[in-house]
Coordinates of C-alpha atoms in Angstrom, one line a residue:
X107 CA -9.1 -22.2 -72.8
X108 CA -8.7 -20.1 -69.7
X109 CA -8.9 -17.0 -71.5
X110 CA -12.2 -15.4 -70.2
X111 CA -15.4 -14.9 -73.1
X112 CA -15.3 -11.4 -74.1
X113 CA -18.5 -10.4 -72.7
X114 CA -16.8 -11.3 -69.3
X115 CA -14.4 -9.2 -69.6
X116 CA -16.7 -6.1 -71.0
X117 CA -19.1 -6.5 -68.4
X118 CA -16.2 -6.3 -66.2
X119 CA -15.1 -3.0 -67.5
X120 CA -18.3 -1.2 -68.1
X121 CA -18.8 -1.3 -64.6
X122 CA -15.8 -0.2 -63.5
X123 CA -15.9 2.9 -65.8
X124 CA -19.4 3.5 -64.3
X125 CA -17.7 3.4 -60.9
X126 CA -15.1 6.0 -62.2
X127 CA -17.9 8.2 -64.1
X128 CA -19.4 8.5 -61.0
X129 CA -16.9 9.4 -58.7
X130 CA -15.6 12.2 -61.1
X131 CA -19.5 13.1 -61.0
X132 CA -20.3 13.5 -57.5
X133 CA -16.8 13.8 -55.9
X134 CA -17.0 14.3 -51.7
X135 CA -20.9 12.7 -52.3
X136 CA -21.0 9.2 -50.4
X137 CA -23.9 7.2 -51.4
X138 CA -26.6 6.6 -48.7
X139 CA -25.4 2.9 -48.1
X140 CA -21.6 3.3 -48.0
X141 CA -21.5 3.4 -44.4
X142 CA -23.3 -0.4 -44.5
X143 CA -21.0 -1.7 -47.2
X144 CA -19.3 -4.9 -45.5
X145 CA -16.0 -5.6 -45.3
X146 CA -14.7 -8.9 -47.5
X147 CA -15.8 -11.6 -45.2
X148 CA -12.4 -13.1 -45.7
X149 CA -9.8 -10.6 -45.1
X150 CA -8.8 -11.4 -42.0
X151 CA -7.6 -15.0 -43.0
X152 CA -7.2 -14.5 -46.8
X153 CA -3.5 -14.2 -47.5
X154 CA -1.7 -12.1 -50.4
X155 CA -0.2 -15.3 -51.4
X156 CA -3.2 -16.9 -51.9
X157 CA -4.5 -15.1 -55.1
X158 CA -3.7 -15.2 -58.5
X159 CA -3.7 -12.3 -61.1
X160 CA -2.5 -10.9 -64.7
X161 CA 0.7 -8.7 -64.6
X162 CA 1.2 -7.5 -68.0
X163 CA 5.3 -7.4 -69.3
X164 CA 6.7 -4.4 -70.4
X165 CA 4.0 -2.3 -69.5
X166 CA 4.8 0.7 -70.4
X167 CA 5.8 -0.4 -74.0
X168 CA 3.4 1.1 -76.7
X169 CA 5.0 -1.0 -79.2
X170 CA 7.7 -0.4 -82.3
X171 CA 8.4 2.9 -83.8
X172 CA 6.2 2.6 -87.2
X173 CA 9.3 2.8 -89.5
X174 CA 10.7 -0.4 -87.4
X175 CA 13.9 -1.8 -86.2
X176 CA 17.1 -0.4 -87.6
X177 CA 18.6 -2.7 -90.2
X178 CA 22.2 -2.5 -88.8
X179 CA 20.9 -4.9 -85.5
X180 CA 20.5 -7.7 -87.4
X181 CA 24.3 -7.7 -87.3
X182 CA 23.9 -8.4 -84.0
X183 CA 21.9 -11.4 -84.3
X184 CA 24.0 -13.8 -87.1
X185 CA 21.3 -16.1 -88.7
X186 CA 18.4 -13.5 -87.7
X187 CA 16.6 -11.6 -90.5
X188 CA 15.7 -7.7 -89.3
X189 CA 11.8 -9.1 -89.8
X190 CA 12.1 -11.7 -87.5
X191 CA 14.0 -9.8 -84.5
X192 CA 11.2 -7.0 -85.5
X193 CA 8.6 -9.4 -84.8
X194 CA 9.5 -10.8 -81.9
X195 CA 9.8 -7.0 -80.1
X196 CA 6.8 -5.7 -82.0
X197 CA 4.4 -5.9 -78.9
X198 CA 2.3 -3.0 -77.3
X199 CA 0.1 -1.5 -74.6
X200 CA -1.9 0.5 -73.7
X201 CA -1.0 3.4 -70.9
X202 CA -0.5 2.1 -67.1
X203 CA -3.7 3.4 -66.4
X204 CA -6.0 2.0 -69.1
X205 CA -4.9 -1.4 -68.6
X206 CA -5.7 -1.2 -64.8
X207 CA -9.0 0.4 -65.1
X208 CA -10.1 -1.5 -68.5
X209 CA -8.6 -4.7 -68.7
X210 CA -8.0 -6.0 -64.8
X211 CA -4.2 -6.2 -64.9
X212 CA -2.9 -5.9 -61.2
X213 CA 0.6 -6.2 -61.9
X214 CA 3.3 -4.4 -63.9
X215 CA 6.9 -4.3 -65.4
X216 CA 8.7 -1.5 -65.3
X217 CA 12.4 -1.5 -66.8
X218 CA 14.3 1.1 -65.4
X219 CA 17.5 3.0 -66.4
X220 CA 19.8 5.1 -64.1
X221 CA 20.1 8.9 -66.2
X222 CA 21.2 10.9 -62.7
X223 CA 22.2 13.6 -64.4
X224 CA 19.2 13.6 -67.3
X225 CA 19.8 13.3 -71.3
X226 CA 21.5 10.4 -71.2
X227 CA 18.8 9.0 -73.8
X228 CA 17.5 12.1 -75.6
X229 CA 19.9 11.7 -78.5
X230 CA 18.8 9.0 -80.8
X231 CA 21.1 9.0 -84.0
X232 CA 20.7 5.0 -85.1
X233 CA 17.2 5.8 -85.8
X234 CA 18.3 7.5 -89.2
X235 CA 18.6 4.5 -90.4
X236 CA 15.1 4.2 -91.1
X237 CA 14.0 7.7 -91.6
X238 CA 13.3 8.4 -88.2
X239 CA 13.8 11.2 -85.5
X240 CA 16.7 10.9 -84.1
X241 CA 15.8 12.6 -80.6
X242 CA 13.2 12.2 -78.3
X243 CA 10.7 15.4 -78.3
X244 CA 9.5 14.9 -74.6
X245 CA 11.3 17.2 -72.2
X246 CA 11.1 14.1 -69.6
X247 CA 14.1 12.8 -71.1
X248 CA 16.4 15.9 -70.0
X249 CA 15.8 15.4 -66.3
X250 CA 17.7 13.8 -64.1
X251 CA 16.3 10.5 -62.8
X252 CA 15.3 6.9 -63.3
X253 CA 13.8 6.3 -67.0
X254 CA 11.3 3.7 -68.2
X255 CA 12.3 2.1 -71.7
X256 CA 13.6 -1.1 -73.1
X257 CA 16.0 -0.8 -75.4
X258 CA 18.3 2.3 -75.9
X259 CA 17.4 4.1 -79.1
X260 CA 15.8 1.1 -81.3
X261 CA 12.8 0.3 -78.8
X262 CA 12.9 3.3 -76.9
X263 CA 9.2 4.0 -76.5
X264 CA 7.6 4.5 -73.5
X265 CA 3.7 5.5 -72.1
X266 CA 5.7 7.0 -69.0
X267 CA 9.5 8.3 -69.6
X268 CA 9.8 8.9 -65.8
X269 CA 10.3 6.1 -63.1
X270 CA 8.4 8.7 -61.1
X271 CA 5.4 9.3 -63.6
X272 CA 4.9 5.6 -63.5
X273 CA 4.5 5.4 -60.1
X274 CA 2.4 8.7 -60.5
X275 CA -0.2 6.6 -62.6
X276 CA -0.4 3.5 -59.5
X277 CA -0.7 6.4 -57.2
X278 CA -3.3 8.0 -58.5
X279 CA -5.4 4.8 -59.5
X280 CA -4.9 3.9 -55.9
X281 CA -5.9 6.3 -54.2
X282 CA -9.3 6.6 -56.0
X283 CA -10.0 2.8 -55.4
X284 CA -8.1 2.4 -52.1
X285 CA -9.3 -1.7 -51.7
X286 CA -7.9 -2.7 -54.5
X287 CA -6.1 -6.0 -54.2
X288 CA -2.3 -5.7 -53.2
X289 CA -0.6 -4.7 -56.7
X290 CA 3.0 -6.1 -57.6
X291 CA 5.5 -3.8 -59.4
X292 CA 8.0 -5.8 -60.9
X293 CA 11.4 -3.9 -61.6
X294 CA 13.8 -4.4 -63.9
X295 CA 17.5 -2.8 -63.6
X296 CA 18.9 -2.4 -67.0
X297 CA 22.5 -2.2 -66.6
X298 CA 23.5 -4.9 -69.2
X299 CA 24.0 -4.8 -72.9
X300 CA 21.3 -7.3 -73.4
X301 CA 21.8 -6.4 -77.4
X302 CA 26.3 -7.1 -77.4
X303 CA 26.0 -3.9 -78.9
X304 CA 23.4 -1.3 -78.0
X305 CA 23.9 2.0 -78.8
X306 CA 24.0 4.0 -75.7
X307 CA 25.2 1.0 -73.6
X308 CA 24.1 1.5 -70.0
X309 CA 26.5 1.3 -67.1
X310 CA 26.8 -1.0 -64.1
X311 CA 25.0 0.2 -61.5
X312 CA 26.4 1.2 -57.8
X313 CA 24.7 1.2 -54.5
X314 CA 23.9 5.2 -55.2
X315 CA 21.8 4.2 -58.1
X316 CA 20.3 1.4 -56.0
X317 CA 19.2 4.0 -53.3
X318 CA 17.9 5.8 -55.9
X319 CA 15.3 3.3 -56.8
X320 CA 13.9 3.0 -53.2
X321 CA 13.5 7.0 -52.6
X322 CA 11.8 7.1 -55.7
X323 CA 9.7 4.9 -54.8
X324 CA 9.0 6.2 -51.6
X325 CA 8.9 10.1 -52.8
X326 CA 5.3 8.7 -54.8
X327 CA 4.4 5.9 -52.9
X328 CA 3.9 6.6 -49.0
X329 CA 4.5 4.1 -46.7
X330 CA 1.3 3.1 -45.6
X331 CA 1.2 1.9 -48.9
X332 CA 4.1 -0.4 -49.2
X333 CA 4.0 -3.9 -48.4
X334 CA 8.2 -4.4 -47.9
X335 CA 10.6 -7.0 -46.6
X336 CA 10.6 -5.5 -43.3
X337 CA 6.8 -5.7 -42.9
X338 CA 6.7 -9.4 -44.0
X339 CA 9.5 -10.4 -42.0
X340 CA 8.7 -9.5 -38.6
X341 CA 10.5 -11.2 -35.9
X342 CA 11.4 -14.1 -37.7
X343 CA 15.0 -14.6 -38.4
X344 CA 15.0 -14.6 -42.1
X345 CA 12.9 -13.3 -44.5
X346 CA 12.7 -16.9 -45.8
X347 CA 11.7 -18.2 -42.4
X348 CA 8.9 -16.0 -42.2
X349 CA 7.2 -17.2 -45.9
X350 CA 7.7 -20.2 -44.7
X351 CA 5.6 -20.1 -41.9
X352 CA 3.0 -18.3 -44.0
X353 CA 3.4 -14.9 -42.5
X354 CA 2.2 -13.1 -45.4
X355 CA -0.2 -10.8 -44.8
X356 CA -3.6 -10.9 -44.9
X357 CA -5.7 -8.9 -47.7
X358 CA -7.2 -6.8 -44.4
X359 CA -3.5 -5.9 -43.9
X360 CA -2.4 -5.0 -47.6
X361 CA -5.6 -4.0 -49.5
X362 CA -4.5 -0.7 -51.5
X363 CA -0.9 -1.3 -50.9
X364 CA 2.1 -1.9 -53.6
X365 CA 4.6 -4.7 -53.2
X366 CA 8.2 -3.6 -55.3
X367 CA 10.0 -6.7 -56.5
X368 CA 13.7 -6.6 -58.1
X369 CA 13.5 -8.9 -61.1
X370 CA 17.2 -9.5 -60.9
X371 CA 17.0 -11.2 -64.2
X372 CA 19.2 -9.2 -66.5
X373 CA 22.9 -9.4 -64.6
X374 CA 25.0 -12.8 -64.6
X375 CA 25.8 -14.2 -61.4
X376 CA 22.5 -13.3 -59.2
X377 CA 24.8 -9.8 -59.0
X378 CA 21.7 -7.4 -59.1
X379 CA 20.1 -9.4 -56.3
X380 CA 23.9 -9.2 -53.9
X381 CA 24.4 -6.0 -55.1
X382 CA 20.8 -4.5 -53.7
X383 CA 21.0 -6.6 -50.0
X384 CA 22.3 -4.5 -47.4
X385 CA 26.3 -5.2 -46.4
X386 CA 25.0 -7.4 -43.5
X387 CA 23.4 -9.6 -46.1
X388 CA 19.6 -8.2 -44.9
X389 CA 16.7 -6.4 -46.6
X390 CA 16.2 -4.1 -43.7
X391 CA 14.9 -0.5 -44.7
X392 CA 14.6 -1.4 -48.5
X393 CA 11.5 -1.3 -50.4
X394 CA 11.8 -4.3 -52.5
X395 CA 11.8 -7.9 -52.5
X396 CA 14.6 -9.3 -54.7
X397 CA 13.6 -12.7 -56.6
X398 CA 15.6 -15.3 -55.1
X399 CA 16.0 -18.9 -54.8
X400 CA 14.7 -21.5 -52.3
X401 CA 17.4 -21.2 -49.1
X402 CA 18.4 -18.2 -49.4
X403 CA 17.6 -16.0 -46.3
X404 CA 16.0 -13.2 -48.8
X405 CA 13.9 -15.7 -51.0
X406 CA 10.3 -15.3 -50.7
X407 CA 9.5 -14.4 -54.5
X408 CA 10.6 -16.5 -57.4
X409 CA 10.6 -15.9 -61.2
X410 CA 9.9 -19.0 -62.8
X411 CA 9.2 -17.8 -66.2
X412 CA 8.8 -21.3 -68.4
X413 CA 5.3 -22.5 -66.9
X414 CA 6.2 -26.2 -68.3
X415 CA 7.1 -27.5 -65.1
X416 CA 3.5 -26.6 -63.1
X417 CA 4.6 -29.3 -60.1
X418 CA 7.7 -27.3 -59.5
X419 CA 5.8 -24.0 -59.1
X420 CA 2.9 -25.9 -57.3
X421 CA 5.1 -27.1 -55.0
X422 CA 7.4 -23.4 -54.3
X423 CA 3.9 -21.9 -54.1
X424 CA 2.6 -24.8 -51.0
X425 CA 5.8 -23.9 -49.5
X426 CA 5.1 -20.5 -49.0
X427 CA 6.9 -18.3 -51.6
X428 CA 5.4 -16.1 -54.1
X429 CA 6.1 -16.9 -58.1
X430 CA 6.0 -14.7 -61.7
X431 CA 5.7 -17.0 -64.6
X432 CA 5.1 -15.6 -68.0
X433 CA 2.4 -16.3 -70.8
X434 CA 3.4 -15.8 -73.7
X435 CA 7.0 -15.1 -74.8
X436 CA 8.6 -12.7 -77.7
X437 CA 5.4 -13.1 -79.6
X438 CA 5.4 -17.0 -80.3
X439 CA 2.3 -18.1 -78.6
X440 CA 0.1 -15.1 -79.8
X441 CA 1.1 -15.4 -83.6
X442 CA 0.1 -19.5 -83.4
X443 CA -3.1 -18.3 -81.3
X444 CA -1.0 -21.2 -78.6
X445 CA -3.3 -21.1 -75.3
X446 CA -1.1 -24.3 -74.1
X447 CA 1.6 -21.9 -72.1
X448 CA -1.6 -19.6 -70.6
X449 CA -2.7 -22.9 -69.1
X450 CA -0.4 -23.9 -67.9
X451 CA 0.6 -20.9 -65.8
X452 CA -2.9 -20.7 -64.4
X453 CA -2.5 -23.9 -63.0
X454 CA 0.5 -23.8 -62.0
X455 CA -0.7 -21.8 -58.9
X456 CA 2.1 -18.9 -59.3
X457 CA 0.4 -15.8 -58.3
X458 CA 1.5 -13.5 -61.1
X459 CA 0.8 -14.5 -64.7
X460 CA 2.7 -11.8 -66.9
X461 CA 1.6 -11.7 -70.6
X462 CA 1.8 -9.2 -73.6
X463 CA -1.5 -10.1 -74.6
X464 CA -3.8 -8.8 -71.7
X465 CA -6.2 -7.7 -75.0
X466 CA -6.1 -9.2 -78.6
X467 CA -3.7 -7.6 -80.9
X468 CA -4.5 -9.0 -84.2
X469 CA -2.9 -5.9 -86.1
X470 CA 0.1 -7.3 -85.3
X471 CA 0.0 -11.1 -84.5
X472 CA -3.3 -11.9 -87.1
X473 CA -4.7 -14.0 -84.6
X474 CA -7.1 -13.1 -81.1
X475 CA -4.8 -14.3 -79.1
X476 CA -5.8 -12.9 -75.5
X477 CA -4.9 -13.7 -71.6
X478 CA -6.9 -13.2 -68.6
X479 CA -7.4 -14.6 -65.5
X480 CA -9.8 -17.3 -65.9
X481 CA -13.5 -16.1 -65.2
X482 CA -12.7 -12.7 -66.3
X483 CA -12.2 -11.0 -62.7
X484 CA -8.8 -8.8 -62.3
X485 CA -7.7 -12.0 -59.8
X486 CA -8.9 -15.2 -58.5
X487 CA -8.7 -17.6 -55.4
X488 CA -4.9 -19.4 -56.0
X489 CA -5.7 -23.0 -57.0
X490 CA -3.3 -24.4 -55.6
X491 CA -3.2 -22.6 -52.1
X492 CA -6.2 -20.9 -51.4
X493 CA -8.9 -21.9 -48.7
X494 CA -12.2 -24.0 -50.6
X495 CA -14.7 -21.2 -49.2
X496 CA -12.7 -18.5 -51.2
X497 CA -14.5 -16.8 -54.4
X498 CA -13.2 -14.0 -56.5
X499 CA -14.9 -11.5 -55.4
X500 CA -13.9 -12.1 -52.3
X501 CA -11.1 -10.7 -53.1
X502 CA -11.9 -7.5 -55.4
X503 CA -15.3 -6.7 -56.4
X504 CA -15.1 -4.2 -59.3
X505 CA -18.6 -2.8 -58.1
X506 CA -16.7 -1.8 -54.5
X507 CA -13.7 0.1 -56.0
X508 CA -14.7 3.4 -57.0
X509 CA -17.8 4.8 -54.5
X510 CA -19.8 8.1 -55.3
X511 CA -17.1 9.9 -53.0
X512 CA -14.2 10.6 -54.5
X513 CA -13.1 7.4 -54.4
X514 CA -12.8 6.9 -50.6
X515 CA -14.4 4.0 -50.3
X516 CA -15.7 2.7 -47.1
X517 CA -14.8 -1.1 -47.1
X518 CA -13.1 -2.1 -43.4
X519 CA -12.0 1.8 -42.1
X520 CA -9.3 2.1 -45.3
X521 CA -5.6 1.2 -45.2
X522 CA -4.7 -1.4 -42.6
X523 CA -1.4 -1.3 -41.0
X524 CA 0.9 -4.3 -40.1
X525 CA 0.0 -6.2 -36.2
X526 CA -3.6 -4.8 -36.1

């Protein structure tokens, strides 16, 4: 199965937490050779489509509250027993940070909740139900600003309540391993009742709420480290044009950088996609790329969650665009220890494989059901796009994140911009 051997994936992160013990040891220190470490021999021509890596879904979700769903949702769900809608939300992480320095995930899901005015979601009284709090204790909650959760009040838990303190965690990670390979954030607006009934029902969001997103973004996030429409874009005429023509950039060009996506997967009628373009129907001046569909002028990244059809992705991913496919799905595959859907993603070519299971979780699904990218290296040379001289550590080496100085690094002069 293309879940890496264990060992892989220890070796993998021993050495990274060497690389981190060290920096925090001998911060503003450079190692005698870091002036002679070489740049990846393929930067110049490798191309951020061209990889393939783990995103993890829901990131920031530590998992149910231990007393468990309310009883009064199964109302919601007609033919659905509490234990079954329990089980298939009852998945976890670990914190933003740990799964990027431990486990190699280079991608993340953040769903995110407009509060402008803050409190919005302190008050949870349906969690009395089963013996619960019935307010959230962290003060986070009370400020205005974007929140990070799932579902209002029955899976409210979060690693990082702020939009902002999530993007604090990238930040920060970043900056002490600035080659990193480009890192997607995929963003989720919730302003549907996914539930028919959730408790504190979130509204429709407006084009404020929208600008919101981007200058929170980039109030943590400058933009030398952004990868955005605009940048891929260029002179073509559509965004779509310029994908097409594989104008991506290279990993010289977007090493250390973030790449936002709108998931636009929540709202009927592509609404969350319209509603984010700019009146002239462009991206101009906004931070992320919405997932789209083949012909539209903005479609360069696709979600094509079911990983069944491998030739349709294989064939969105020669044509130039960028796809998420997931996993696993509401627990199913890592309760039967099911490997088939993992495989079938890896193959498939799409560049972002999202899973709950980044690690085994056999408290909760009794089996060691586990996803990584296959080899045990946080990405790996696309199979279905990438040049035949490419290797994995040609595109991040875990022994050339982290140097003895402070986490500067020393790989190609740093950051690169756009039309160097």
């Amino acid at each position: 199965m293309h879940s890496s051997p264990p060992s892989s994936r220890l070796k993998w992160a021993g050495r990274g937490a060497v690389a981190m013990a060290i920096c925090s040891l001998f911060a503003g220190v450079a190692p005698p050779n870091a002036a002679a470490d070489p740049p990846y021999p393929l930067d110049k021509t490798l191309r951020m489509n061209q990889i393939q890596t783990m995103a993890t879904h829901n990131s920031y979700k530590p998992g149910l509250i231990p007393q468990g769903l309310p009883p009064s949702m199964a109302n919601l769900f007609p033919g659905a027993t509490i234990e079954q809608l329990q089980a298939g939300l009852d998945h976890g992480h670990k914190t933003l940070t740990e799964q990027i320095n431990n486990l190699g995930v280079r991608s993340i899901e953040l769903d995110v909740h407009a509060d402008t005015d803050g409190g919005l979601y302190t008050e949870t009284p349906r969690l009395a139900e089963v013996g619960a709090p019935t307010r959230m204790d962290d003060p986070a909650w009370a400020k205005p600003g974007l929140k990070v959760f799932h579902v209002a009040q029955v899976d409210q838990r979060t690693t990082c309540v702020q939009f902002v303190q999530c993007l604090g965690e990238l930040k920060q990670w970043s900056d002490q391993n600035p080659n990193h390979l480009p890192f997607m954030v995929l963003v989720e607006f919730k302003d549907t009742d996914p539930l028919g009934g959730e408790p504190t029902p979130p509204r429709e969001w407006g084009p404020a709420d929208y600008d919101r997103v981007d200058a929170e973004i980039r109030s943590v996030i400058p933009k030398n480290q952004l990868v955005t429409p605009d940048d891929v874009q260029g002179k073509f005429p559509t965004l779509e044009a310029a994908v097409k023509a594989n104008a991506w950039p290279t990993l010289d060009q977007s090493r250390g950088k973030f790449m936002f996506v709108n998931c636009n997967c929540v709202a009927p009628n592509d609404r969350q996609r319209l509603d984010y373009l700019r009146p002239d129907g462009s991206l101009k001046d906004r931070v992320l790329f919405p997932t789209s569909k083949p012909g539209n002028p903005d479609a360069a990244v696709v979600l094509a969650d079911d990983p069944k059809d491998g030739n349709a992705i294989r064939e969105l991913v020669k044509a130039g665009y960028m796809v998420r496919t997931r996993s696993d799905e509401n627990t199913v595959e890592a309760r039967r220890g099911d490997m088939t859907r993992a495989n079938a993603a890896f193959a498939s070519g799409a560049q972002w494989v999202s899973t709950d299971y980044p690690e085994p979780d056999p408290g909760r699904t009794n089996t060691t059901y586990q996803v990584d990218v296959p080899g045990g290296t946080p990405a790996r040379c696309n199979p279905v796009n990438a040049p035949a001289a490419c290797t994995s550590l040609d595109i991040e080496n875990p022994d050339r994140l982290s140097h003895g100085n402070g986490g500067q690094g020393s790989l190609g002069g740093g950051r690169q911009t756009f039309g160097s």
